Amino acid sequence: TRMQNLELKALFPNLAKGHELALSIGAEFNWTKQQRDTYWRVSQGKLKLRQQENMPAQLISYSRPWENKARISNYLIYEVNNPEQIIAVLTQVMPVDVCVIKTRTLYIWKNVRIHLDMVEELGSFIEFEAQISDNFSVKVCHEHLDFLCRHFQIPASLSSCICKIDVHQIVLTTRKVLYRLECNVPVSNGYCLACKSVRRIVVRSLVDILCHR
């Protein structure tokens, strides 16, 4: 059965404050886990395999518009017990686009999943996923997200902090740019100090540009 969410993701630099704000409205803490999402290059929509600690892997297909506001996402989820085999089979016919690793904390408030994410290479984000159902219409979901945007101090209208494109697309683009910046200075820990500084500046700039373009 295809399911629908109303979703919003935004840059959120202070995750500690995010935890406090979630608990202050009675949101229920569920877990903190590391997740690894493998994305394939497909012609329509998105396809990813999510692997996470102490839970079955999930093969997820979804589609949503590129808009920097709350967006409706149509998705299907299929649980798999053999993720490495799934990766091997799918990669035979579709190239892997990118892998994204993050630490996610999940809170539940009414019908909304609140995600506080620390994404490797990019930084911290917040995401709201309001599940649309017979009990929670699109209108009600918009009302819930509007309240959460105010509570977490995220402008609910077109905003400079709300992400228009998906995190995996930001990761993919930053990696392509950073690949062109690598130097040939021999060092033991991967990058010279100058390169590390440049990489930090470039990543911050690219995340800002890509989220809001």
Coordinates of C-alpha atoms in Angstrom, one line a residue, residues 25-124:
I25 CA 5.8 19.7 24.0
G26 CA 5.5 16.1 25.2
A27 CA 7.1 14.4 22.2
E28 CA 8.0 10.8 23.0
F29 CA 11.7 9.9 22.6
N30 CA 11.9 6.6 20.7
W31 CA 15.6 6.0 19.8
T32 CA 18.9 7.2 18.6
K33 CA 20.5 5.1 15.8
Q34 CA 23.1 5.3 13.1
Q35 CA 21.6 4.9 9.7
R36 CA 23.2 4.1 6.3
D37 CA 21.2 5.0 3.2
T38 CA 22.3 3.7 -0.1
Y39 CA 20.7 5.5 -3.1
W40 CA 20.5 4.2 -6.6
R41 CA 20.4 6.3 -9.7
V42 CA 16.9 5.8 -11.1
S43 CA 14.9 7.5 -13.9
Q44 CA 11.9 8.4 -11.8
G45 CA 11.5 9.1 -8.1
K46 CA 14.0 7.9 -5.5
L47 CA 15.1 4.4 -4.4
K48 CA 17.2 3.8 -1.3
L49 CA 18.1 0.9 1.1
R50 CA 18.2 2.0 4.7
Q51 CA 20.3 -0.1 7.1
Q52 CA 20.1 0.7 10.8
E53 CA 21.1 -0.6 14.1
N54 CA 19.0 -3.4 15.7
M55 CA 16.2 -3.1 13.1
P56 CA 15.5 -4.8 9.7
A57 CA 16.8 -3.0 6.6
Q58 CA 14.2 -1.2 4.5
L59 CA 14.0 -0.8 0.8
I60 CA 12.2 2.5 0.2
S61 CA 10.9 4.1 -3.0
Y62 CA 9.5 7.6 -2.8
S63 CA 8.7 10.7 -4.8
R64 CA 8.2 14.3 -3.7
P65 CA 8.5 17.7 -5.4
W66 CA 11.5 20.0 -5.2
E67 CA 10.1 22.8 -3.0
N68 CA 11.5 24.6 0.0
K69 CA 8.4 24.2 2.0
A70 CA 6.3 21.3 3.4
R71 CA 6.0 18.7 0.7
I72 CA 3.8 15.6 0.2
S73 CA 5.9 12.5 -0.2
N74 CA 4.4 9.3 -1.7
Y75 CA 6.4 6.2 -0.6
L76 CA 6.5 2.4 -0.3
I77 CA 8.6 0.5 2.3
Y78 CA 9.6 -3.1 2.0
E79 CA 11.5 -4.8 4.9
V80 CA 14.5 -7.0 3.9
N81 CA 16.5 -9.4 6.0
N82 CA 19.4 -9.7 3.5
P83 CA 20.5 -6.1 2.7
E84 CA 23.9 -7.0 1.3
Q85 CA 22.3 -9.3 -1.2
I86 CA 19.7 -6.7 -2.2
I87 CA 22.6 -4.2 -2.8
A88 CA 24.4 -6.7 -4.9
V89 CA 21.4 -7.5 -7.0
L90 CA 20.2 -3.9 -7.6
T91 CA 23.7 -2.7 -8.3
Q92 CA 23.8 -5.2 -11.2
V93 CA 21.2 -3.1 -13.1
M94 CA 21.4 0.3 -11.5
P95 CA 24.4 2.3 -10.4
V96 CA 24.7 3.4 -6.8
D97 CA 24.4 7.2 -6.7
V98 CA 25.7 7.8 -3.1
C99 CA 25.7 6.5 0.4
V100 CA 24.7 8.8 3.3
I101 CA 25.5 8.0 6.9
K102 CA 23.8 9.9 9.7
T103 CA 23.0 9.6 13.4
R104 CA 19.3 10.1 13.8
T105 CA 17.2 10.6 17.0
L106 CA 13.4 10.0 16.6
Y107 CA 10.7 11.6 18.6
I108 CA 6.9 11.1 18.1
W109 CA 4.4 13.9 18.5
K110 CA 0.8 13.2 17.6
N111 CA 1.1 11.8 14.0
V112 CA 4.5 13.4 13.4
R113 CA 7.9 11.8 13.4
I114 CA 10.5 14.4 14.5
H115 CA 14.0 13.6 13.3
L116 CA 17.1 15.2 14.7
D117 CA 19.9 14.3 12.4
M118 CA 23.7 14.6 12.3
V119 CA 24.8 13.8 8.8
E120 CA 28.4 12.9 8.0
E121 CA 30.1 15.6 5.9
L122 CA 27.2 18.0 6.1
G123 CA 26.1 18.8 9.6
S124 CA 22.8 18.9 11.5

